[in-house]
Coordinates of N, CA and C and ligand atoms in Angstrom, one line a residue:
M24 N 30.8 -15.9 -55.1 CA 32.0 -15.1 -54.9 C 32.5 -14.5 -56.3
E25 N 31.9 -13.3 -56.6 CA 32.3 -12.7 -57.8 C 33.4 -11.6 -57.6
T26 N 34.2 -11.4 -58.6 CA 35.2 -10.4 -58.5 C 34.6 -9.1 -58.9
E27 N 34.9 -8.1 -58.1 CA 34.3 -6.8 -58.5 C 35.1 -6.1 -59.6
D28 N 34.4 -5.3 -60.3 CA 35.1 -4.6 -61.4 C 36.0 -3.5 -60.9
V29 N 37.3 -3.9 -60.7 CA 38.2 -2.9 -60.1 C 39.1 -2.4 -61.2
S30 N 39.9 -1.3 -60.9 CA 40.8 -0.7 -61.9 C 41.8 -1.8 -62.3
S31 N 42.4 -1.5 -63.5 CA 43.3 -2.5 -64.0 C 44.4 -2.8 -63.0
P32 N 44.9 -4.0 -63.0 CA 45.9 -4.4 -62.0 C 47.2 -3.6 -62.2
L33 N 47.4 -2.9 -63.3 CA 48.6 -2.1 -63.5 C 48.4 -0.7 -63.0
D34 N 47.2 -0.3 -62.8 CA 46.9 1.1 -62.5 C 47.2 1.4 -61.0
L35 N 48.4 1.9 -60.7 CA 48.7 2.1 -59.3 C 48.6 3.6 -58.9
D36 N 48.1 4.4 -59.8 CA 48.1 5.8 -59.6 C 46.8 6.5 -59.3
T37 N 45.7 5.8 -59.6 CA 44.4 6.4 -59.5 C 43.7 5.9 -58.2
P38 N 43.5 6.8 -57.2 CA 42.8 6.3 -56.0 C 41.4 5.9 -56.3
R39 N 41.0 4.8 -55.6 CA 39.6 4.4 -55.7 C 38.7 5.2 -54.8
W40 N 39.2 5.6 -53.7 CA 38.4 6.4 -52.8 C 39.1 7.7 -52.5
R41 N 38.3 8.7 -52.3 CA 38.9 10.1 -52.0 C 39.2 10.3 -50.6
R42 N 38.4 9.7 -49.7 CA 38.7 9.8 -48.3 C 38.3 8.5 -47.6
V43 N 39.3 8.0 -46.8 CA 39.1 6.7 -46.2 C 39.5 6.7 -44.7
V44 N 39.0 5.7 -44.0 CA 39.5 5.5 -42.6 C 40.2 4.1 -42.6
L45 N 41.5 4.2 -42.2 CA 42.3 2.9 -42.1 C 42.2 2.5 -40.6
K46 N 41.7 1.3 -40.4 CA 41.7 0.7 -39.1 C 42.9 -0.2 -38.9
L47 N 43.7 0.3 -37.9 CA 45.0 -0.4 -37.7 C 45.0 -1.0 -36.3
S48 N 45.1 -2.3 -36.2 CA 45.1 -3.0 -34.9 C 46.4 -2.6 -34.1
G49 N 46.3 -2.6 -32.8 CA 47.5 -2.4 -32.0 C 48.5 -3.4 -32.3
E50 N 48.0 -4.6 -32.5 CA 49.0 -5.7 -32.7 C 49.8 -5.6 -34.0
A51 N 49.3 -4.8 -34.9 CA 50.1 -4.6 -36.1 C 51.3 -3.8 -35.8
L52 N 51.4 -3.1 -34.7 CA 52.5 -2.3 -34.3 C 53.5 -3.0 -33.5
A53 N 53.1 -4.2 -33.0 CA 54.0 -5.0 -32.2 C 55.0 -5.8 -33.0
S54 N 55.9 -6.4 -32.3 CA 56.9 -7.2 -33.1 C 56.5 -8.6 -33.2
A55 N 56.6 -9.2 -34.4 CA 56.3 -10.6 -34.6 C 57.5 -11.4 -34.0
A56 N 58.7 -10.9 -34.0 CA 59.9 -11.6 -33.7 C 60.2 -11.6 -32.2
S57 N 60.0 -10.4 -31.6 CA 60.4 -10.3 -30.2 C 59.1 -9.9 -29.4
D58 N 59.3 -9.6 -28.1 CA 58.1 -9.3 -27.4 C 57.9 -7.8 -27.2
E59 N 58.4 -7.0 -28.2 CA 58.2 -5.6 -28.2 C 56.8 -5.2 -28.3
T60 N 56.3 -4.4 -27.4 CA 54.9 -3.9 -27.5 C 54.7 -3.0 -28.7
I61 N 55.6 -2.1 -28.9 CA 55.6 -1.3 -30.1 C 57.0 -1.4 -30.7
D62 N 57.0 -2.0 -31.9 CA 58.3 -2.2 -32.5 C 58.6 -1.1 -33.5
A63 N 59.6 -0.3 -33.1 CA 59.9 0.9 -33.9 C 60.1 0.6 -35.4
E64 N 60.7 -0.5 -35.7 CA 60.9 -0.8 -37.1 C 59.6 -1.1 -37.9
V65 N 58.7 -1.8 -37.2 CA 57.4 -2.1 -37.8 C 56.6 -0.8 -38.0
V66 N 56.6 0.0 -37.0 CA 55.9 1.3 -37.0 C 56.5 2.2 -38.1
D67 N 57.8 2.2 -38.2 CA 58.5 2.9 -39.2 C 58.1 2.5 -40.7
R68 N 58.0 1.2 -40.9 CA 57.7 0.7 -42.2 C 56.3 1.0 -42.5
L69 N 55.4 0.9 -41.6 CA 54.0 1.2 -41.8 C 53.8 2.7 -42.1
A70 N 54.5 3.5 -41.3 CA 54.4 5.0 -41.5 C 55.0 5.4 -42.9
A71 N 56.1 4.8 -43.3 CA 56.6 5.1 -44.6 C 55.6 4.8 -45.7
E72 N 55.0 3.7 -45.6 CA 54.0 3.3 -46.6 C 52.8 4.2 -46.6
I73 N 52.3 4.5 -45.4 CA 51.1 5.3 -45.3 C 51.4 6.7 -45.8
A74 N 52.6 7.3 -45.4 CA 52.9 8.6 -45.9 C 53.1 8.7 -47.4
S75 N 53.8 7.7 -48.0 CA 54.1 7.8 -49.4 C 52.8 7.6 -50.2
S76 N 52.0 6.6 -49.8 CA 50.7 6.4 -50.5 C 49.8 7.6 -50.4
R77 N 49.7 8.2 -49.2 CA 48.8 9.3 -49.0 C 49.2 10.5 -49.9
S78 N 50.5 10.8 -49.9 CA 50.9 12.0 -50.7 C 50.9 11.7 -52.2
E79 N 51.4 10.6 -52.6 CA 51.4 10.3 -54.0 C 50.1 10.2 -54.7
L80 N 49.1 9.6 -53.9 CA 47.8 9.4 -54.5 C 46.9 10.6 -54.1
D81 N 47.3 11.5 -53.2 CA 46.6 12.6 -52.8 C 45.2 12.2 -52.2
V82 N 45.2 11.2 -51.4 CA 43.9 10.8 -50.7 C 43.9 11.3 -49.3
E83 N 42.7 11.5 -48.8 CA 42.5 11.9 -47.5 C 42.4 10.7 -46.6
L84 N 43.3 10.7 -45.6 CA 43.5 9.4 -44.8 C 43.4 9.7 -43.3
A85 N 42.4 9.1 -42.7 CA 42.3 9.1 -41.3 C 42.6 7.7 -40.8
I86 N 43.1 7.6 -39.6 CA 43.4 6.3 -39.0 C 42.8 6.1 -37.6
V87 N 42.1 5.0 -37.5 CA 41.7 4.6 -36.1 C 42.6 3.5 -35.7
V88 N 43.3 3.8 -34.5 CA 44.3 2.8 -34.1 C 43.7 2.1 -32.8
G89 N 44.0 0.8 -32.8 CA 43.6 -0.1 -31.7 C 44.6 -0.1 -30.6
G90 N 44.4 -0.9 -29.6 CA 45.3 -0.9 -28.4 C 45.7 -2.3 -28.0
G91 N 45.3 -3.3 -28.7 CA 45.4 -4.7 -28.3 C 46.8 -5.2 -28.0
N92 N 47.8 -4.5 -28.5 CA 49.2 -4.9 -28.2 C 49.5 -4.5 -26.7
I93 N 48.7 -3.6 -26.2 CA 49.0 -3.1 -24.8 C 47.9 -3.6 -23.8
W94 N 46.7 -3.4 -24.2 CA 45.6 -3.8 -23.3 C 44.3 -3.9 -24.0
R95 N 43.5 -4.9 -23.7 CA 42.2 -5.0 -24.2 C 41.2 -5.1 -23.0
G96 N 40.1 -4.4 -23.1 CA 39.2 -4.4 -21.9 C 38.9 -5.8 -21.4
S97 N 38.8 -6.7 -22.3 CA 38.4 -8.1 -22.0 C 39.4 -8.8 -21.1
Y98 N 40.7 -8.4 -21.2 CA 41.7 -9.0 -20.3 C 41.4 -8.8 -18.9
G99 N 41.2 -7.5 -18.6 CA 41.0 -7.1 -17.2 C 39.7 -7.6 -16.7
A100 N 38.7 -7.6 -17.5 CA 37.3 -8.1 -17.1 C 37.4 -9.5 -16.7
M101 N 38.3 -10.3 -17.4 CA 38.4 -11.7 -17.0 C 39.1 -11.8 -15.7
G102 N 40.0 -10.9 -15.4 CA 40.8 -11.0 -14.1 C 40.0 -10.3 -13.0
G103 N 38.8 -9.8 -13.2 CA 38.0 -9.2 -12.1 C 38.0 -7.7 -12.1
I104 N 38.7 -7.1 -13.0 CA 38.7 -5.6 -13.0 C 37.3 -5.2 -13.6
D105 N 36.8 -4.1 -13.0 CA 35.5 -3.6 -13.5 C 35.6 -3.4 -15.0
R106 N 34.6 -3.8 -15.8 CA 34.7 -3.8 -17.2 C 34.9 -2.4 -17.8
A107 N 34.2 -1.4 -17.3 CA 34.3 -0.1 -17.8 C 35.7 0.5 -17.5
T108 N 36.3 0.2 -16.3 CA 37.6 0.6 -16.0 C 38.6 0.0 -16.9
S109 N 38.4 -1.3 -17.2 CA 39.3 -2.0 -18.0 C 39.3 -1.5 -19.5
D110 N 38.1 -1.1 -19.9 CA 37.9 -0.5 -21.2 C 38.6 0.9 -21.3
H111 N 38.5 1.6 -20.2 CA 39.2 2.9 -20.2 C 40.7 2.7 -20.3
M112 N 41.2 1.6 -19.7 CA 42.6 1.3 -19.9 C 42.9 1.0 -21.3
G113 N 42.1 0.3 -21.9 CA 42.2 -0.1 -23.4 C 42.2 1.2 -24.2
M114 N 41.4 2.1 -23.9 CA 41.3 3.3 -24.7 C 42.6 4.1 -24.6
L115 N 43.1 4.2 -23.3 CA 44.4 4.9 -23.1 C 45.5 4.2 -23.9
A116 N 45.4 2.9 -24.0 CA 46.4 2.1 -24.8 C 46.4 2.6 -26.3
T117 N 45.2 2.9 -26.8 CA 45.2 3.4 -28.2 C 45.8 4.7 -28.3
V118 N 45.8 5.5 -27.3 CA 46.5 6.8 -27.4 C 48.0 6.7 -27.4
I119 N 48.5 5.7 -26.7 CA 49.9 5.5 -26.7 C 50.3 5.1 -28.2
N120 N 49.6 4.2 -28.7 CA 49.9 3.7 -30.1 C 49.7 4.9 -31.1
G121 N 48.7 5.7 -30.9 CA 48.5 6.9 -31.8 C 49.6 7.8 -31.8
L122 N 50.2 8.0 -30.6 CA 51.4 9.0 -30.5 C 52.6 8.3 -31.2
A123 N 52.8 7.0 -31.0 CA 53.9 6.4 -31.7 C 53.8 6.5 -33.2
L124 N 52.6 6.3 -33.7 CA 52.3 6.4 -35.1 C 52.5 7.8 -35.6
Q125 N 52.0 8.8 -34.9 CA 52.1 10.2 -35.2 C 53.6 10.6 -35.4
D126 N 54.4 10.1 -34.4 CA 55.8 10.4 -34.4 C 56.5 9.9 -35.6
A127 N 56.1 8.6 -35.9 CA 56.8 8.0 -37.1 C 56.3 8.6 -38.4
L128 N 55.0 9.0 -38.5 CA 54.6 9.6 -39.7 C 55.2 11.0 -39.9
E129 N 55.4 11.7 -38.8 CA 55.9 13.1 -39.0 C 57.4 13.0 -39.3
R130 N 58.1 11.9 -38.8 CA 59.5 11.8 -39.2 C 59.6 11.4 -40.7
K131 N 58.5 11.0 -41.3 CA 58.5 10.7 -42.8 C 58.0 12.0 -43.5
G132 N 57.8 13.1 -42.8 CA 57.4 14.3 -43.4 C 55.9 14.4 -43.6
Q133 N 55.2 13.5 -43.0 CA 53.7 13.6 -43.1 C 53.1 14.3 -41.9
P134 N 52.6 15.5 -42.1 CA 51.9 16.2 -41.0 C 50.7 15.4 -40.5
T135 N 50.7 15.2 -39.2 CA 49.7 14.3 -38.6 C 49.1 14.9 -37.3
R136 N 47.8 14.7 -37.1 CA 47.2 15.2 -35.8 C 46.6 14.0 -35.1
V137 N 46.8 13.9 -33.8 CA 46.0 12.9 -33.0 C 44.8 13.6 -32.4
Q138 N 43.7 13.0 -32.6 CA 42.5 13.5 -31.9 C 42.0 12.4 -31.0
S139 N 41.9 12.8 -29.7 CA 41.5 11.8 -28.7 C 40.0 12.0 -28.3
A140 N 39.3 10.8 -28.2 CA 37.9 10.9 -27.7 C 37.8 11.1 -26.2
I141 N 39.0 10.9 -25.6 CA 39.0 11.2 -24.1 C 39.9 12.4 -24.0
Q142 N 39.5 13.5 -23.4 CA 40.2 14.7 -23.4 C 41.5 14.6 -22.7
M143 N 42.6 15.0 -23.3 CA 43.9 15.1 -22.7 C 44.7 16.1 -23.4
A144 N 44.3 17.4 -23.2 CA 44.8 18.5 -24.0 C 46.3 18.6 -24.1
E145 N 47.0 18.1 -23.2 CA 48.5 18.2 -23.3 C 49.1 17.3 -24.3
V146 N 48.4 16.2 -24.7 CA 49.1 15.3 -25.6 C 48.3 15.2 -26.9
A147 N 47.1 15.5 -27.0 CA 46.3 15.3 -28.2 C 45.2 16.3 -28.3
E148 N 44.8 16.6 -29.5 CA 43.6 17.5 -29.7 C 42.4 16.7 -29.2
P149 N 41.3 17.4 -28.8 CA 40.1 16.6 -28.6 C 39.5 16.3 -30.0
Y150 N 38.6 15.3 -30.0 CA 38.0 14.9 -31.2 C 36.9 16.0 -31.6
I151 N 37.1 16.7 -32.7 CA 36.2 17.7 -33.2 C 36.0 17.4 -34.7
R152 N 34.8 16.9 -35.0 CA 34.6 16.4 -36.4 C 35.0 17.4 -37.5
R153 N 34.5 18.6 -37.3 CA 34.8 19.6 -38.4 C 36.3 19.9 -38.5
R154 N 36.9 19.9 -37.3 CA 38.4 20.2 -37.3 C 39.1 19.0 -38.0
A155 N 38.7 17.8 -37.7 CA 39.3 16.6 -38.3 C 39.2 16.7 -39.9
I156 N 38.0 17.1 -40.3 CA 37.8 17.2 -41.8 C 38.7 18.3 -42.4
R157 N 38.9 19.4 -41.7 CA 39.7 20.5 -42.1 C 41.2 20.0 -42.2
H158 N 41.6 19.2 -41.2 CA 43.0 18.7 -41.3 C 43.1 17.8 -42.5
L159 N 42.1 17.0 -42.8 CA 42.2 16.0 -43.9 C 42.3 16.8 -45.2
E160 N 41.5 17.9 -45.3 CA 41.5 18.7 -46.5 C 42.9 19.4 -46.8
K161 N 43.6 19.6 -45.7 CA 44.9 20.2 -45.8 C 46.0 19.1 -46.0
G162 N 45.6 17.9 -46.1 CA 46.6 16.9 -46.4 C 47.2 16.2 -45.2
R163 N 46.7 16.6 -44.0 CA 47.2 15.9 -42.8 C 46.6 14.6 -42.6
V164 N 47.3 13.7 -42.0 CA 46.7 12.4 -41.5 C 46.1 12.7 -40.2
V165 N 44.9 12.2 -39.9 CA 44.3 12.4 -38.6 C 44.2 11.0 -38.0
I166 N 44.8 10.9 -36.8 CA 44.7 9.6 -36.0 C 43.6 9.8 -35.0
F167 N 42.6 9.0 -35.0 CA 41.6 9.0 -34.0 C 41.9 8.0 -32.9
A168 N 42.2 8.6 -31.7 CA 42.6 7.7 -30.6 C 41.5 7.7 -29.5
A169 N 41.7 6.8 -28.6 CA 40.7 6.5 -27.5 C 39.4 6.1 -28.0
G170 N 39.4 5.4 -29.2 CA 38.1 4.9 -29.7 C 37.0 5.9 -29.7
M171 N 35.9 5.5 -29.2 CA 34.7 6.5 -29.1 C 34.7 7.2 -27.8
G172 N 35.6 6.8 -26.9 CA 35.5 7.3 -25.5 C 34.5 6.6 -24.7
N173 N 33.8 5.6 -25.2 CA 32.8 4.8 -24.4 C 33.3 3.4 -24.2
P174 N 33.2 2.9 -23.0 CA 33.5 1.5 -22.8 C 32.5 0.6 -23.5
Y175 N 32.8 -0.7 -23.5 CA 32.0 -1.8 -24.1 C 32.1 -1.8 -25.6
F176 N 33.1 -1.1 -26.2 CA 33.3 -1.2 -27.6 C 34.7 -1.6 -27.9
T177 N 34.9 -2.1 -29.1 CA 36.3 -2.2 -29.5 C 36.6 -1.0 -30.5
T178 N 37.7 -1.0 -31.1 CA 38.0 0.2 -32.0 C 37.4 -0.1 -33.4
D179 N 36.8 -1.2 -33.7 CA 36.2 -1.4 -35.0 C 35.0 -0.5 -35.1
T180 N 34.2 -0.4 -34.1 CA 33.0 0.5 -34.2 C 33.3 2.0 -34.3
P181 N 34.3 2.5 -33.5 CA 34.7 3.9 -33.8 C 35.3 4.1 -35.2
A182 N 35.9 3.0 -35.8 CA 36.4 3.2 -37.1 C 35.3 3.4 -38.1
A183 N 34.2 2.7 -37.9 CA 33.0 2.8 -38.8 C 32.3 4.2 -38.5
L184 N 32.2 4.5 -37.2 CA 31.5 5.7 -36.8 C 32.2 6.9 -37.3
R185 N 33.5 7.0 -37.1 CA 34.3 8.2 -37.5 C 34.2 8.2 -39.1
A186 N 34.3 7.1 -39.7 CA 34.2 7.1 -41.2 C 32.9 7.8 -41.6
A187 N 31.8 7.4 -41.0 CA 30.5 8.0 -41.4 C 30.5 9.5 -41.1
E188 N 31.1 9.8 -39.9 CA 31.0 11.2 -39.5 C 31.8 12.2 -40.4
I189 N 32.9 11.7 -40.9 CA 33.8 12.5 -41.7 C 33.5 12.4 -43.2
G190 N 32.5 11.6 -43.5 CA 32.2 11.4 -44.9 C 33.2 10.5 -45.7
A191 N 33.8 9.6 -45.0 CA 34.7 8.7 -45.8 C 33.9 7.7 -46.6
E192 N 34.5 7.2 -47.6 CA 33.8 6.3 -48.5 C 34.0 4.8 -48.1
A193 N 35.0 4.5 -47.3 CA 35.3 3.1 -47.0 C 36.1 3.0 -45.7
V194 N 36.0 1.9 -45.1 CA 36.9 1.6 -44.0 C 37.9 0.5 -44.5
L195 N 39.1 0.8 -44.4 CA 40.1 -0.2 -44.8 C 40.6 -0.9 -43.5
K196 N 40.2 -2.2 -43.3 CA 40.6 -2.9 -42.1 C 41.8 -3.7 -42.4
G197 N 42.9 -3.3 -41.8 CA 44.2 -4.0 -42.0 C 44.3 -5.2 -41.0
T198 N 44.6 -6.3 -41.6 CA 44.8 -7.5 -40.7 C 46.3 -7.7 -40.6
H199 N 46.6 -8.5 -39.6 CA 48.1 -8.8 -39.4 C 48.4 -10.2 -39.1
G200 N 48.2 -11.0 -38.7 CA 48.4 -12.5 -38.4 C 48.3 -13.4 -39.6
G201 N 48.5 -12.9 -40.8 CA 48.6 -13.8 -41.9 C 47.3 -14.1 -42.6
V202 N 46.2 -13.7 -42.1 CA 44.9 -13.9 -42.7 C 44.6 -12.6 -43.6
D203 N 44.5 -12.8 -44.9 CA 44.5 -11.7 -45.8 C 43.1 -11.3 -46.3
G204 N 42.1 -11.6 -45.6 CA 40.8 -11.3 -46.0 C 39.7 -12.1 -45.3
V205 N 38.5 -12.2 -45.8 CA 37.5 -12.9 -45.2 C 37.3 -14.3 -45.8
Y206 N 37.4 -15.3 -45.0 CA 37.4 -16.7 -45.4 C 36.1 -17.4 -45.0
S207 N 35.8 -18.4 -45.7 CA 34.5 -19.2 -45.4 C 34.6 -19.8 -44.0
A208 N 35.8 -20.0 -43.5 CA 36.0 -20.5 -42.1 C 37.4 -20.0 -41.7
D209 N 37.8 -20.2 -40.4 CA 39.1 -19.7 -40.0 C 40.2 -20.5 -40.7
P210 N 40.9 -19.8 -41.6 CA 41.9 -20.6 -42.4 C 43.1 -21.2 -41.6
R211 N 43.3 -20.7 -40.4 CA 44.3 -21.2 -39.6 C 43.9 -22.6 -39.0
R212 N 42.6 -22.8 -38.9 CA 42.2 -24.1 -38.4 C 41.6 -25.0 -39.5
H213 N 41.1 -24.3 -40.6 CA 40.5 -25.1 -41.7 C 41.2 -24.7 -43.0
P214 N 42.3 -25.5 -43.3 CA 43.1 -25.1 -44.5 C 42.3 -25.1 -45.8
E215 N 41.2 -25.8 -45.8 CA 40.3 -25.9 -47.0 C 39.5 -24.6 -47.2
A216 N 39.5 -23.7 -46.2 CA 38.6 -22.5 -46.3 C 39.0 -21.7 -47.5
T217 N 38.0 -21.0 -48.1 CA 38.3 -20.2 -49.3 C 38.1 -18.7 -48.9
R218 N 38.8 -17.9 -49.6 CA 38.7 -16.4 -49.4 C 37.7 -15.8 -50.3
F219 N 36.9 -14.9 -49.8 CA 35.9 -14.2 -50.7 C 36.6 -13.0 -51.2
D220 N 36.3 -12.8 -52.5 CA 36.8 -11.5 -53.1 C 35.8 -10.4 -52.6
E221 N 34.6 -10.8 -52.6 CA 33.5 -9.8 -52.1 C 32.5 -10.6 -51.4
I222 N 31.9 -9.9 -50.4 CA 30.8 -10.6 -49.6 C 29.9 -9.5 -49.1
S223 N 28.6 -9.8 -48.9 CA 27.6 -8.8 -48.4 C 27.7 -8.8 -46.9
Y224 N 27.2 -7.6 -46.4 CA 27.2 -7.5 -44.9 C 26.3 -8.6 -44.3
M225 N 25.2 -8.9 -45.0 CA 24.3 -9.9 -44.5 C 24.9 -11.3 -44.4
E226 N 25.7 -11.6 -45.4 CA 26.3 -12.9 -45.4 C 27.4 -13.0 -44.2
V227 N 28.1 -11.9 -44.0 CA 29.0 -11.9 -42.9 C 28.3 -12.2 -41.6
V228 N 27.1 -11.5 -41.4 CA 26.4 -11.7 -40.2 C 25.8 -13.1 -40.2
A229 N 25.2 -13.6 -41.3 CA 24.5 -14.9 -41.3 C 25.5 -16.0 -41.0
R230 N 26.7 -15.9 -41.6 CA 27.7 -16.9 -41.4 C 28.6 -16.7 -40.2
D231 N 28.3 -15.6 -39.5 CA 29.1 -15.3 -38.2 C 30.6 -15.2 -38.5
L232 N 30.9 -14.6 -39.6 CA 32.4 -14.5 -40.0 C 33.0 -13.4 -39.2
R233 N 34.2 -13.7 -38.7 CA 34.9 -12.7 -37.8 C 35.7 -11.7 -38.6
V234 N 35.0 -10.7 -39.2 CA 35.7 -9.7 -40.0 C 36.0 -8.5 -39.1
M235 N 34.9 -8.0 -38.5 CA 35.0 -6.9 -37.6 C 33.9 -7.2 -36.6
D236 N 33.8 -6.4 -35.5 CA 32.7 -6.6 -34.6 C 31.4 -6.5 -35.3
M237 N 30.4 -7.3 -34.9 CA 29.1 -7.2 -35.5 C 28.5 -5.8 -35.4
T238 N 28.7 -5.1 -34.3 CA 28.2 -3.7 -34.2 C 28.7 -2.9 -35.3
A239 N 30.0 -3.0 -35.6 CA 30.6 -2.2 -36.7 C 30.0 -2.7 -38.1
I240 N 29.8 -4.0 -38.3 CA 29.3 -4.4 -39.6 C 27.9 -3.8 -39.8
A241 N 27.1 -3.9 -38.7 CA 25.7 -3.4 -38.8 C 25.7 -1.9 -39.1
F242 N 26.7 -1.2 -38.5 CA 26.8 0.2 -38.7 C 27.1 0.5 -40.1
C243 N 28.1 -0.2 -40.6 CA 28.6 0.0 -42.0 C 27.4 -0.3 -43.0
K244 N 26.7 -1.3 -42.7 CA 25.5 -1.7 -43.6 C 24.5 -0.5 -43.6
D245 N 24.2 -0.1 -42.4 CA 23.1 1.0 -42.3 C 23.6 2.3 -43.0
N246 N 24.9 2.5 -43.0 CA 25.4 3.8 -43.5 C 26.1 3.6 -44.9
G247 N 26.0 2.5 -45.5 CA 26.5 2.3 -46.9 C 28.0 2.5 -46.9
L248 N 28.7 2.0 -45.9 CA 30.2 2.1 -45.9 C 30.8 0.8 -46.3
S249 N 31.6 0.8 -47.4 CA 32.3 -0.5 -47.8 C 33.4 -0.7 -46.8
I250 N 33.7 -2.0 -46.6 CA 34.8 -2.4 -45.7 C 35.8 -3.2 -46.6
L251 N 37.0 -2.8 -46.7 CA 38.0 -3.7 -47.3 C 38.9 -4.3 -46.3
V252 N 38.8 -5.6 -46.2 CA 39.7 -6.4 -45.2 C 40.9 -6.9 -46.0
F253 N 42.1 -6.4 -45.6 CA 43.3 -6.8 -46.3 C 44.5 -6.9 -45.4
D254 N 45.5 -7.6 -45.9 CA 46.7 -7.9 -45.1 C 47.6 -6.7 -45.1
I255 N 47.7 -6.0 -44.0 CA 48.4 -4.7 -44.0 C 49.9 -5.0 -43.9
M256 N 50.3 -6.2 -43.5 CA 51.7 -6.5 -43.3 C 52.5 -6.8 -44.6
T257 N 51.8 -7.0 -45.7 CA 52.5 -7.3 -46.9 C 52.9 -5.9 -47.5
P258 N 54.2 -5.7 -47.7 CA 54.6 -4.4 -48.2 C 53.9 -4.0 -49.5
G259 N 53.5 -2.8 -49.6 CA 52.8 -2.3 -50.8 C 51.3 -2.5 -50.8
N260 N 50.8 -3.2 -49.8 CA 49.4 -3.4 -49.8 C 48.5 -2.2 -49.4
I261 N 49.0 -1.3 -48.7 CA 48.2 -0.1 -48.4 C 47.9 0.7 -49.7
R262 N 48.9 0.8 -50.5 CA 48.7 1.5 -51.8 C 47.8 0.6 -52.7
R263 N 48.0 -0.7 -52.7 CA 47.1 -1.5 -53.5 C 45.7 -1.4 -53.1
A264 N 45.5 -1.3 -51.8 CA 44.1 -1.2 -51.2 C 43.5 0.2 -51.7
L265 N 44.4 1.2 -51.6 CA 43.9 2.6 -51.9 C 43.5 2.7 -53.4
V266 N 44.2 2.0 -54.3 CA 43.9 2.2 -55.7 C 43.0 1.1 -56.2
G267 N 42.5 0.2 -55.3 CA 41.5 -0.7 -55.7 C 42.0 -2.0 -56.4
Q268 N 43.3 -2.3 -56.2 CA 43.8 -3.6 -56.7 C 43.0 -4.7 -56.0
P269 N 42.8 -5.8 -56.8 CA 42.0 -6.9 -56.2 C 42.7 -7.6 -55.1
I270 N 42.8 -7.0 -53.9 CA 43.4 -7.7 -52.7 C 42.3 -7.8 -51.7
G271 N 42.5 -8.8 -50.8 CA 41.6 -8.9 -49.6 C 40.2 -9.2 -50.0
T272 N 39.3 -8.7 -49.2 CA 37.8 -9.0 -49.4 C 37.1 -7.7 -49.2
L273 N 36.2 -7.4 -50.1 CA 35.4 -6.2 -50.0 C 34.0 -6.6 -49.4
V274 N 33.7 -6.0 -48.3 CA 32.4 -6.2 -47.7 C 31.5 -5.0 -48.1
R275 N 30.3 -5.3 -48.7 CA 29.5 -4.2 -49.0 C 28.0 -4.6 -49.3
Ligands
UDP327 N1 37.9 0.5 -26.3 C1 36.7 0.9 -25.7 N2 35.9 1.8 -26.5 C2 36.2 2.1 -27.7 C3 37.4 1.6 -28.3 C4 38.2 0.8 -27.6 O1 36.4 0.6 -24.6 O2 35.4 2.9 -28.4 C5 38.8 -0.3 -25.5 C6 38.4 -1.8 -25.4 O3 38.7 -2.3 -24.1 C7 39.3 -2.5 -26.4 C8 40.6 -1.6 -26.2 O4 40.1 -0.3 -26.0 O5 39.6 -3.8 -26.1 C9 41.6 -1.7 -27.3 O6 41.0 -1.6 -28.6 P1 40.9 -2.9 -29.5 O7 40.6 -4.1 -28.7 O8 39.9 -2.6 -30.6 O9 42.3 -2.9 -30.1 P2 42.9 -3.8 -31.4 O10 42.4 -5.2 -31.3 O11 42.3 -3.1 -32.6 O12 44.3 -3.6 -31.3

């Protein structure tokens, strides 16, 4: 477990990456305190942090948003709903979250476009890779919704896929439930577990560590995409992640 050579802990102004994809779970938008599916205060706080970090650091930021606060394909499949149908429901859930996030970002003055992998022209642009890149170059945040448009995936894999497609240098995987990186075992059940500062893709696979879906890990490995797993709920961490402060775990 070696610590990577990152920028000085005091340097909060120099971005480590020029273009990144932030993977935001649907549950990060829900309320920890109440049963709100989308908690306006939480979304507002995240949007404020995303907007200020993006503009102050001048990084190009795309977001892949999940839908687990509303629906996951596996829920329905367990209850007898056809798996592909249930996954379509999950993808639509990500669009709902994407619109909530877009609204909050734009209220912070951050121009934002939602691109959906499932066509719904009235509410979102279709996913068009070159257009997404153009938006990023103009300083807009691009939210990729509806995953990849294909069932049998979670949003981890489209986060990796879109990152490769748009030439992002890293996937920032924000966690929410108090686990602030990759541990040797589940720290909620094994208090003695230790957090890695850095770990290789192969070790993640060999130890079966639950960082991201294995499909996404394999994709990142094949395409040389670093993954930073970090706690997105701690205020200031999005900026810390973007400037390479030693937080979370870097998978590469
Ligand atoms: N989903 C899918 N294909 C994709 C992305 C997502 O079928 O490319 C569906 C899948 O059912 C998944 C749901 O959308 O469970 C919500 O995404 P995810 O579980 O990744 O949400 P998160 O856990 O990040 O909130």
